Amino acid sequence: MYRLKNKVAIITAGAEGLGMAEAKLFAEEGASVVVTDSEEEKLYLWVRDAKKSGLSIEYCKHDVSSQGDWKKVIDTTIALYGHIDILINNAGVFSGFTDIENTTRDLWDKVININLSGMFLGVQLCIPYMKKAGGGSIVNISPVAGLVAGSGPAYVACKGGLSLLSKHLAKELVKDKIRVNSIHPGGILTAQTKVLMDIGAEKVMETYCPLGRLGDVMELAYGALYFASDESAYTTGAELVIDGGLNFDNKSMA
C-alpha cells in the first residue's frame, strides 16, 4: 500500500482508458497526480469525482505536440506540488492501416508530432526538475507496433523510434538517477479498439489476441506502477511487453 507515497506524477492522455486508470491507481498508491489530455471536458468530469473520493488528482488541457502546452503543464505541477518524480507518456494517435503510397505528408506529420515529438518534449522539459528532485522515473507507452510491423508506416516509424529513444534516454540519464523504461501493449480494450471491434471483431481477435482476449487497461496500469515505484529502482532501459503473446507469435499486424 502507498507504493508512491510523496511522489508527484504527470500522466498524459488521461481523459479515459489507460491514462485514467493509471492516474487513479497512482493516486490510490499515494501519489499526487496531474493528468492531461486535449479533451478537457472528459478530464473534468472524472477528476471531479475522483477528488470527491479523496484522491489527489488535478488536470490540465494539453496538446502534447505543443511545447507551450508542455511548459504550462510542468509549471502547473511545480506550482501545486513543488517537484516532479514521475512522467508517464501515454499520448498517441493511430494512423489507420494505410500503406506507404496512401500516407499523406499531413498524416505523417500529425502522427510523428503527437506520438514521438510529444514524448521528446515532455522528457526534455521534465528532466531539470527530476534532477533537482534527485532522480525520477519516466515510462513510455509504445504499442507493439514498434516491435511488430504492419500498422501503417507512420505509426510503426514513431513507435519504433519511441522504443529506441527510450533506451537511449535510459543510458543518457542514468548518471542523473533518472530511470527510463517502456511498456509495449498489444490488443487492449480501449475506445480505439472498440471502434475496430465494431468494424471487424473477428479480424481484431485473429490479429491482436493470441491469448484469445483483449487485455484490460489495469493490466498495463500495474506495469506502469511497478516502473514508477521504487520497487524497480534497479531497472532502466527495460521493455515490458504486455501483449497476450502477440510479439512472440511473430505475426504481422497487417
PDB file of C-alpha atoms in Angstrom:
ATOM      1  CA  MET A   1       0.000   0.000   0.000  1.00  0.00           C
ATOM      2  CA  TYR A   2       1.142   3.548  -0.790  1.00  0.00           C
ATOM      3  CA  ARG A   3       3.893   2.459  -3.155  1.00  0.00           C
ATOM      4  CA  LEU A   4       4.090   6.040  -4.486  1.00  0.00           C
ATOM      5  CA  LYS A   5       3.854   7.949  -1.212  1.00  0.00           C
ATOM      6  CA  ASN A   6       5.136  11.545  -1.575  1.00  0.00           C
ATOM      7  CA  LYS A   7       5.686  11.097  -5.329  1.00  0.00           C
ATOM      8  CA  VAL A   8       4.408  13.574  -7.931  1.00  0.00           C
ATOM      9  CA  ALA A   9       3.357  12.216 -11.327  1.00  0.00           C
ATOM     10  CA  ILE A  10       2.412  13.735 -14.680  1.00  0.00           C
ATOM     11  CA  ILE A  11       0.288  11.368 -16.784  1.00  0.00           C
ATOM     12  CA  THR A  12      -0.707  12.223 -20.359  1.00  0.00           C
ATOM     13  CA  ALA A  13      -3.772  11.086 -22.338  1.00  0.00           C
ATOM     14  CA  GLY A  14      -5.853  10.669 -19.221  1.00  0.00           C
ATOM     15  CA  ALA A  15      -9.359  11.523 -20.402  1.00  0.00           C
ATOM     16  CA  GLU A  16     -10.229   7.827 -20.458  1.00  0.00           C
ATOM     17  CA  GLY A  17      -8.720   4.384 -20.848  1.00  0.00           C
ATOM     18  CA  LEU A  18      -5.176   3.676 -19.723  1.00  0.00           C
ATOM     19  CA  GLY A  19      -4.286   7.220 -18.642  1.00  0.00           C
ATOM     20  CA  MET A  20      -7.341   7.454 -16.417  1.00  0.00           C
ATOM     21  CA  ALA A  21      -6.644   4.012 -14.925  1.00  0.00           C
ATOM     22  CA  GLU A  22      -3.025   4.961 -14.196  1.00  0.00           C
ATOM     23  CA  ALA A  23      -3.980   8.294 -12.637  1.00  0.00           C
ATOM     24  CA  LYS A  24      -6.497   6.716 -10.259  1.00  0.00           C
ATOM     25  CA  LEU A  25      -4.173   3.844  -9.367  1.00  0.00           C
ATOM     26  CA  PHE A  26      -1.196   6.140  -8.741  1.00  0.00           C
ATOM     27  CA  ALA A  27      -3.286   8.436  -6.544  1.00  0.00           C
ATOM     28  CA  GLU A  28      -4.607   5.441  -4.611  1.00  0.00           C
ATOM     29  CA  GLU A  29      -0.969   4.454  -4.065  1.00  0.00           C
ATOM     30  CA  GLY A  30      -0.179   7.832  -2.501  1.00  0.00           C
ATOM     31  CA  ALA A  31       0.972   9.957  -5.449  1.00  0.00           C
ATOM     32  CA  SER A  32      -0.123  13.491  -6.251  1.00  0.00           C
ATOM     33  CA  VAL A  33      -1.122  13.369  -9.918  1.00  0.00           C
ATOM     34  CA  VAL A  34      -1.502  15.907 -12.709  1.00  0.00           C
ATOM     35  CA  VAL A  35      -3.361  14.195 -15.546  1.00  0.00           C
ATOM     36  CA  THR A  36      -3.579  15.779 -19.003  1.00  0.00           C
ATOM     37  CA  ASP A  37      -5.481  15.431 -22.252  1.00  0.00           C
ATOM     38  CA  SER A  38      -6.788  17.539 -25.120  1.00  0.00           C
ATOM     39  CA  GLU A  39     -10.359  16.528 -24.158  1.00  0.00           C
ATOM     40  CA  GLU A  40     -10.815  18.826 -21.181  1.00  0.00           C
ATOM     41  CA  GLU A  41     -14.492  18.102 -20.520  1.00  0.00           C
ATOM     42  CA  LYS A  42     -13.883  14.365 -20.120  1.00  0.00           C
ATOM     43  CA  LEU A  43     -10.982  15.091 -17.778  1.00  0.00           C
ATOM     44  CA  TYR A  44     -13.023  17.482 -15.673  1.00  0.00           C
ATOM     45  CA  LEU A  45     -15.880  15.032 -15.137  1.00  0.00           C
ATOM     46  CA  TRP A  46     -13.926  12.071 -13.821  1.00  0.00           C
ATOM     47  CA  VAL A  47     -11.288  14.113 -11.955  1.00  0.00           C
ATOM     48  CA  ARG A  48     -14.060  15.982 -10.133  1.00  0.00           C
ATOM     49  CA  ASP A  49     -15.481  12.683  -8.906  1.00  0.00           C
ATOM     50  CA  ALA A  50     -12.036  11.295  -8.032  1.00  0.00           C
ATOM     51  CA  LYS A  51     -11.237  14.335  -5.904  1.00  0.00           C
ATOM     52  CA  LYS A  52     -14.538  13.957  -4.070  1.00  0.00           C
ATOM     53  CA  SER A  53     -13.421  10.444  -3.116  1.00  0.00           C
ATOM     54  CA  GLY A  54     -10.217  11.863  -1.622  1.00  0.00           C
ATOM     55  CA  LEU A  55      -7.713  11.269  -4.430  1.00  0.00           C
ATOM     56  CA  SER A  56      -5.026  13.903  -5.048  1.00  0.00           C
ATOM     57  CA  ILE A  57      -5.549  14.497  -8.786  1.00  0.00           C
ATOM     58  CA  GLU A  58      -5.528  17.726 -10.801  1.00  0.00           C
ATOM     59  CA  TYR A  59      -5.902  18.105 -14.563  1.00  0.00           C
ATOM     60  CA  CYS A  60      -4.654  20.255 -17.439  1.00  0.00           C
ATOM     61  CA  LYS A  61      -5.828  20.590 -21.012  1.00  0.00           C
ATOM     62  CA  HIS A  62      -2.836  19.569 -23.074  1.00  0.00           C
ATOM     63  CA  ASP A  63      -1.759  19.136 -26.684  1.00  0.00           C
ATOM     64  CA  VAL A  64       1.397  17.022 -26.306  1.00  0.00           C
ATOM     65  CA  SER A  65       2.770  18.225 -29.639  1.00  0.00           C
ATOM     66  CA  SER A  66       2.883  21.802 -28.257  1.00  0.00           C
ATOM     67  CA  GLN A  67       5.978  22.920 -26.358  1.00  0.00           C
ATOM     68  CA  GLY A  68       3.944  25.748 -24.870  1.00  0.00           C
ATOM     69  CA  ASP A  69       1.355  23.331 -23.519  1.00  0.00           C
ATOM     70  CA  TRP A  70       4.066  21.150 -22.001  1.00  0.00           C
ATOM     71  CA  LYS A  71       5.541  24.181 -20.259  1.00  0.00           C
ATOM     72  CA  LYS A  72       2.091  25.061 -18.882  1.00  0.00           C
ATOM     73  CA  VAL A  73       1.594  21.518 -17.538  1.00  0.00           C
ATOM     74  CA  ILE A  74       5.003  21.461 -15.877  1.00  0.00           C
ATOM     75  CA  ASP A  75       4.621  24.963 -14.418  1.00  0.00           C
ATOM     76  CA  THR A  76       1.224  23.945 -13.015  1.00  0.00           C
ATOM     77  CA  THR A  77       2.690  20.798 -11.464  1.00  0.00           C
ATOM     78  CA  ILE A  78       5.555  22.688  -9.836  1.00  0.00           C
ATOM     79  CA  ALA A  79       3.197  25.393  -8.545  1.00  0.00           C
ATOM     80  CA  LEU A  80       0.945  22.732  -6.999  1.00  0.00           C
ATOM     81  CA  TYR A  81       3.456  20.249  -5.628  1.00  0.00           C
ATOM     82  CA  GLY A  82       6.973  21.693  -5.918  1.00  0.00           C
ATOM     83  CA  HIS A  83       8.647  18.775  -7.701  1.00  0.00           C
ATOM     84  CA  ILE A  84       8.235  16.087 -10.371  1.00  0.00           C
ATOM     85  CA  ASP A  85       9.172  12.441  -9.802  1.00  0.00           C
ATOM     86  CA  ILE A  86       7.275  10.522 -12.479  1.00  0.00           C
ATOM     87  CA  LEU A  87       6.334  11.108 -16.117  1.00  0.00           C
ATOM     88  CA  ILE A  88       4.033   8.669 -17.915  1.00  0.00           C
ATOM     89  CA  ASN A  89       3.843   9.245 -21.679  1.00  0.00           C
ATOM     90  CA  ASN A  90       0.659   7.613 -22.954  1.00  0.00           C
ATOM     91  CA  ALA A  91      -0.454  10.054 -25.647  1.00  0.00           C
ATOM     92  CA  GLY A  92      -0.748   8.756 -29.175  1.00  0.00           C
ATOM     93  CA  VAL A  93      -2.926   8.645 -32.273  1.00  0.00           C
ATOM     94  CA  PHE A  94      -3.455   5.768 -34.688  1.00  0.00           C
ATOM     95  CA  SER A  95      -2.852   6.445 -38.371  1.00  0.00           C
ATOM     96  CA  GLY A  96      -5.048   3.645 -39.688  1.00  0.00           C
ATOM     97  CA  PHE A  97      -3.835   0.724 -41.780  1.00  0.00           C
ATOM     98  CA  THR A  98      -2.608   2.913 -44.635  1.00  0.00           C
ATOM     99  CA  ASP A  99       0.140   1.792 -46.972  1.00  0.00           C
ATOM    100  CA  ILE A 100       3.098   3.989 -47.879  1.00  0.00           C
ATOM    101  CA  GLU A 101       1.549   5.202 -51.135  1.00  0.00           C
ATOM    102  CA  ASN A 102      -1.564   6.439 -49.329  1.00  0.00           C
ATOM    103  CA  THR A 103       0.196   8.037 -46.367  1.00  0.00           C
ATOM    104  CA  THR A 104      -0.043  11.782 -46.896  1.00  0.00           C
ATOM    105  CA  ARG A 105       2.553  14.174 -45.568  1.00  0.00           C
ATOM    106  CA  ASP A 106      -0.090  15.737 -43.317  1.00  0.00           C
ATOM    107  CA  LEU A 107      -0.924  12.334 -41.801  1.00  0.00           C
ATOM    108  CA  TRP A 108       2.767  11.506 -41.360  1.00  0.00           C
ATOM    109  CA  ASP A 109       3.477  14.831 -39.629  1.00  0.00           C
ATOM    110  CA  LYS A 110       0.454  14.561 -37.335  1.00  0.00           C
ATOM    111  CA  VAL A 111       1.337  11.052 -36.154  1.00  0.00           C
ATOM    112  CA  ILE A 112       5.039  11.801 -35.651  1.00  0.00           C
ATOM    113  CA  ASN A 113       4.347  15.121 -33.887  1.00  0.00           C
ATOM    114  CA  ILE A 114       1.980  13.564 -31.347  1.00  0.00           C
ATOM    115  CA  ASN A 115       3.396  10.073 -30.890  1.00  0.00           C
ATOM    116  CA  LEU A 116       7.122  10.800 -30.955  1.00  0.00           C
ATOM    117  CA  SER A 117       7.801  14.532 -30.697  1.00  0.00           C
ATOM    118  CA  GLY A 118       5.260  14.821 -27.880  1.00  0.00           C
ATOM    119  CA  MET A 119       7.221  12.345 -25.790  1.00  0.00           C
ATOM    120  CA  PHE A 120      10.508  14.087 -26.630  1.00  0.00           C
ATOM    121  CA  LEU A 121       9.160  17.449 -25.471  1.00  0.00           C
ATOM    122  CA  GLY A 122       7.801  16.095 -22.200  1.00  0.00           C
ATOM    123  CA  VAL A 123      11.007  14.311 -21.297  1.00  0.00           C
ATOM    124  CA  GLN A 124      13.205  17.266 -22.244  1.00  0.00           C
ATOM    125  CA  LEU A 125      11.204  19.722 -20.149  1.00  0.00           C
ATOM    126  CA  CYS A 126      10.768  17.425 -17.125  1.00  0.00           C
ATOM    127  CA  ILE A 127      14.428  16.429 -16.819  1.00  0.00           C
ATOM    128  CA  PRO A 128      15.647  19.595 -14.997  1.00  0.00           C
ATOM    129  CA  TYR A 129      13.002  19.128 -12.295  1.00  0.00           C
ATOM    130  CA  MET A 130      13.771  15.430 -11.895  1.00  0.00           C
ATOM    131  CA  LYS A 131      17.442  16.302 -11.495  1.00  0.00           C
ATOM    132  CA  LYS A 132      16.532  18.756  -8.739  1.00  0.00           C
ATOM    133  CA  ALA A 133      14.469  16.035  -7.059  1.00  0.00           C
ATOM    134  CA  GLY A 134      17.475  13.693  -7.101  1.00  0.00           C
ATOM    135  CA  GLY A 135      16.099  11.366  -9.764  1.00  0.00           C
ATOM    136  CA  GLY A 136      12.892  10.159 -11.302  1.00  0.00           C
ATOM    137  CA  SER A 137      11.083   7.603 -13.404  1.00  0.00           C
ATOM    138  CA  ILE A 138       9.921   8.042 -16.996  1.00  0.00           C
ATOM    139  CA  VAL A 139       7.618   5.429 -18.531  1.00  0.00           C
ATOM    140  CA  ASN A 140       6.871   5.497 -22.250  1.00  0.00           C
ATOM    141  CA  ILE A 141       3.885   3.552 -23.548  1.00  0.00           C
ATOM    142  CA  SER A 142       4.697   2.259 -27.022  1.00  0.00           C
ATOM    143  CA  PRO A 143       2.381  -0.371 -28.562  1.00  0.00           C
ATOM    144  CA  VAL A 144       3.988  -3.463 -30.048  1.00  0.00           C
ATOM    145  CA  ALA A 145       3.597  -1.853 -33.462  1.00  0.00           C
ATOM    146  CA  GLY A 146       7.116  -0.609 -32.760  1.00  0.00           C
ATOM    147  CA  LEU A 147       8.290  -4.222 -32.438  1.00  0.00           C
ATOM    148  CA  VAL A 148       5.998  -5.990 -34.937  1.00  0.00           C
ATOM    149  CA  ALA A 149       5.414  -4.444 -38.366  1.00  0.00           C
ATOM    150  CA  GLY A 150       2.108  -3.927 -40.131  1.00  0.00           C
ATOM    151  CA  SER A 151       0.187  -0.978 -38.628  1.00  0.00           C
ATOM    152  CA  GLY A 152       0.971   1.651 -41.233  1.00  0.00           C
ATOM    153  CA  PRO A 153       4.300   3.371 -41.962  1.00  0.00           C
ATOM    154  CA  ALA A 154       3.822   6.495 -39.841  1.00  0.00           C
ATOM    155  CA  TYR A 155       2.612   4.542 -36.826  1.00  0.00           C
ATOM    156  CA  VAL A 156       5.334   1.897 -36.812  1.00  0.00           C
ATOM    157  CA  ALA A 157       8.018   4.514 -37.531  1.00  0.00           C
ATOM    158  CA  CYS A 158       7.120   6.619 -34.497  1.00  0.00           C
ATOM    159  CA  LYS A 159       6.595   3.607 -32.224  1.00  0.00           C
ATOM    160  CA  GLY A 160       9.882   2.034 -33.282  1.00  0.00           C
ATOM    161  CA  GLY A 161      11.548   5.402 -32.737  1.00  0.00           C
ATOM    162  CA  LEU A 162       9.983   5.716 -29.302  1.00  0.00           C
ATOM    163  CA  SER A 163      11.319   2.300 -28.302  1.00  0.00           C
ATOM    164  CA  LEU A 164      14.896   3.119 -29.263  1.00  0.00           C
ATOM    165  CA  LEU A 165      14.711   6.665 -27.912  1.00  0.00           C
ATOM    166  CA  SER A 166      13.615   5.210 -24.558  1.00  0.00           C
ATOM    167  CA  LYS A 167      16.719   3.023 -24.476  1.00  0.00           C
ATOM    168  CA  HIS A 168      18.946   5.942 -25.455  1.00  0.00           C
ATOM    169  CA  LEU A 169      17.455   8.124 -22.734  1.00  0.00           C
ATOM    170  CA  ALA A 170      17.919   5.378 -20.161  1.00  0.00           C
ATOM    171  CA  LYS A 171      21.634   5.338 -20.962  1.00  0.00           C
ATOM    172  CA  GLU A 172      21.981   9.117 -21.161  1.00  0.00           C
ATOM    173  CA  LEU A 173      20.135   9.858 -17.923  1.00  0.00           C
ATOM    174  CA  VAL A 174      21.439   7.050 -15.726  1.00  0.00           C
ATOM    175  CA  LYS A 175      24.048   9.424 -14.250  1.00  0.00           C
ATOM    176  CA  ASP A 176      21.193  11.628 -13.012  1.00  0.00           C
ATOM    177  CA  LYS A 177      19.344   8.703 -11.381  1.00  0.00           C
ATOM    178  CA  ILE A 178      16.503   9.149 -13.865  1.00  0.00           C
ATOM    179  CA  ARG A 179      15.206   5.776 -14.991  1.00  0.00           C
ATOM    180  CA  VAL A 180      13.536   5.356 -18.397  1.00  0.00           C
ATOM    181  CA  ASN A 181      11.543   2.240 -19.227  1.00  0.00           C
ATOM    182  CA  SER A 182       8.926   1.365 -21.812  1.00  0.00           C
ATOM    183  CA  ILE A 183       5.742  -0.697 -21.872  1.00  0.00           C
ATOM    184  CA  HIS A 184       4.593  -2.335 -25.095  1.00  0.00           C
ATOM    185  CA  PRO A 185       0.891  -3.240 -25.131  1.00  0.00           C
ATOM    186  CA  GLY A 186      -0.811  -5.407 -27.689  1.00  0.00           C
ATOM    187  CA  GLY A 187      -4.579  -5.590 -28.116  1.00  0.00           C
ATOM    188  CA  ILE A 188      -6.074  -3.718 -25.154  1.00  0.00           C
ATOM    189  CA  LEU A 189      -9.767  -2.935 -24.694  1.00  0.00           C
ATOM    190  CA  THR A 190      -9.943   0.838 -25.199  1.00  0.00           C
ATOM    191  CA  ALA A 191     -12.216   3.238 -27.059  1.00  0.00           C
ATOM    192  CA  GLN A 192      -9.963   2.808 -30.089  1.00  0.00           C
ATOM    193  CA  THR A 193     -10.151  -0.983 -30.135  1.00  0.00           C
ATOM    194  CA  LYS A 194     -13.910  -0.838 -29.555  1.00  0.00           C
ATOM    195  CA  VAL A 195     -14.160   1.024 -32.872  1.00  0.00           C
ATOM    196  CA  LEU A 196     -12.034  -1.648 -34.551  1.00  0.00           C
ATOM    197  CA  MET A 197     -14.147  -4.395 -32.963  1.00  0.00           C
ATOM    198  CA  ASP A 198     -17.277  -2.796 -34.402  1.00  0.00           C
ATOM    199  CA  ILE A 199     -15.689  -2.850 -37.848  1.00  0.00           C
ATOM    200  CA  GLY A 200     -14.456  -6.429 -37.645  1.00  0.00           C
ATOM    201  CA  ALA A 201     -14.252  -8.263 -34.324  1.00  0.00           C
ATOM    202  CA  GLU A 202     -13.024 -11.491 -35.902  1.00  0.00           C
ATOM    203  CA  LYS A 203     -10.123  -9.723 -37.624  1.00  0.00           C
ATOM    204  CA  VAL A 204      -9.145  -7.921 -34.396  1.00  0.00           C
ATOM    205  CA  MET A 205      -9.158 -11.141 -32.389  1.00  0.00           C
ATOM    206  CA  GLU A 206      -7.156 -13.005 -35.037  1.00  0.00           C
ATOM    207  CA  THR A 207      -4.618 -10.200 -35.443  1.00  0.00           C
ATOM    208  CA  TYR A 208      -4.119  -8.934 -31.889  1.00  0.00           C
ATOM    209  CA  CYS A 209      -5.136 -11.669 -29.470  1.00  0.00           C
ATOM    210  CA  PRO A 210      -3.087 -14.899 -29.357  1.00  0.00           C
ATOM    211  CA  LEU A 211      -4.427 -15.451 -25.816  1.00  0.00           C
ATOM    212  CA  GLY A 212      -7.964 -15.264 -27.148  1.00  0.00           C
ATOM    213  CA  ARG A 213      -8.997 -11.994 -25.488  1.00  0.00           C
ATOM    214  CA  LEU A 214      -8.215  -8.313 -25.382  1.00  0.00           C
ATOM    215  CA  GLY A 215      -6.202  -7.062 -22.427  1.00  0.00           C
ATOM    216  CA  ASP A 216      -7.585  -4.794 -19.720  1.00  0.00           C
ATOM    217  CA  VAL A 217      -6.142  -1.326 -19.082  1.00  0.00           C
ATOM    218  CA  MET A 218      -5.438  -2.253 -15.456  1.00  0.00           C
ATOM    219  CA  GLU A 219      -3.040  -4.942 -16.673  1.00  0.00           C
ATOM    220  CA  LEU A 220      -0.991  -2.121 -18.183  1.00  0.00           C
ATOM    221  CA  ALA A 221      -1.515   0.308 -15.302  1.00  0.00           C
ATOM    222  CA  TYR A 222       0.064  -2.100 -12.821  1.00  0.00           C
ATOM    223  CA  GLY A 223       3.093  -2.396 -15.104  1.00  0.00           C
ATOM    224  CA  ALA A 224       3.408   1.391 -15.115  1.00  0.00           C
ATOM    225  CA  LEU A 225       3.045   1.400 -11.329  1.00  0.00           C
ATOM    226  CA  TYR A 226       5.972  -1.014 -10.996  1.00  0.00           C
ATOM    227  CA  PHE A 227       8.225   1.157 -13.161  1.00  0.00           C
ATOM    228  CA  ALA A 228       7.112   4.330 -11.357  1.00  0.00           C
ATOM    229  CA  SER A 229       7.733   2.913  -7.884  1.00  0.00           C
ATOM    230  CA  ASP A 230      10.969   2.324  -6.008  1.00  0.00           C
ATOM    231  CA  GLU A 231      10.392  -1.415  -6.466  1.00  0.00           C
ATOM    232  CA  SER A 232      12.028  -1.009  -9.882  1.00  0.00           C
ATOM    233  CA  ALA A 233      14.936   1.098  -8.587  1.00  0.00           C
ATOM    234  CA  TYR A 234      17.434  -1.249 -10.295  1.00  0.00           C
ATOM    235  CA  THR A 235      15.571  -1.257 -13.618  1.00  0.00           C
ATOM    236  CA  THR A 236      16.202   1.126 -16.501  1.00  0.00           C
ATOM    237  CA  GLY A 237      16.185   0.675 -20.263  1.00  0.00           C
ATOM    238  CA  ALA A 238      13.775  -2.235 -19.903  1.00  0.00           C
ATOM    239  CA  GLU A 239      10.952  -3.168 -22.272  1.00  0.00           C
ATOM    240  CA  LEU A 240       7.889  -4.672 -20.625  1.00  0.00           C
ATOM    241  CA  VAL A 241       5.775  -6.376 -23.294  1.00  0.00           C
ATOM    242  CA  ILE A 242       2.134  -6.808 -22.227  1.00  0.00           C
ATOM    243  CA  ASP A 243       0.551  -8.114 -25.395  1.00  0.00           C
ATOM    244  CA  GLY A 244      -1.015 -11.506 -24.774  1.00  0.00           C
ATOM    245  CA  GLY A 245       1.696 -13.200 -26.822  1.00  0.00           C
ATOM    246  CA  LEU A 246       1.460 -11.042 -29.941  1.00  0.00           C
ATOM    247  CA  ASN A 247       5.188 -10.277 -30.042  1.00  0.00           C
ATOM    248  CA  PHE A 248       6.459 -13.854 -29.765  1.00  0.00           C
ATOM    249  CA  ASP A 249       3.605 -15.020 -32.009  1.00  0.00           C
ATOM    250  CA  ASN A 250       5.563 -13.012 -34.609  1.00  0.00           C
ATOM    251  CA  LYS A 251       2.636 -12.125 -36.848  1.00  0.00           C
ATOM    252  CA  SER A 252       2.485  -9.042 -38.999  1.00  0.00           C
ATOM    253  CA  MET A 253      -0.347  -6.805 -37.841  1.00  0.00           C
ATOM    254  CA  ALA A 254      -1.385  -6.047 -41.444  1.00  0.00           C
TER     255      ALA A 254
END
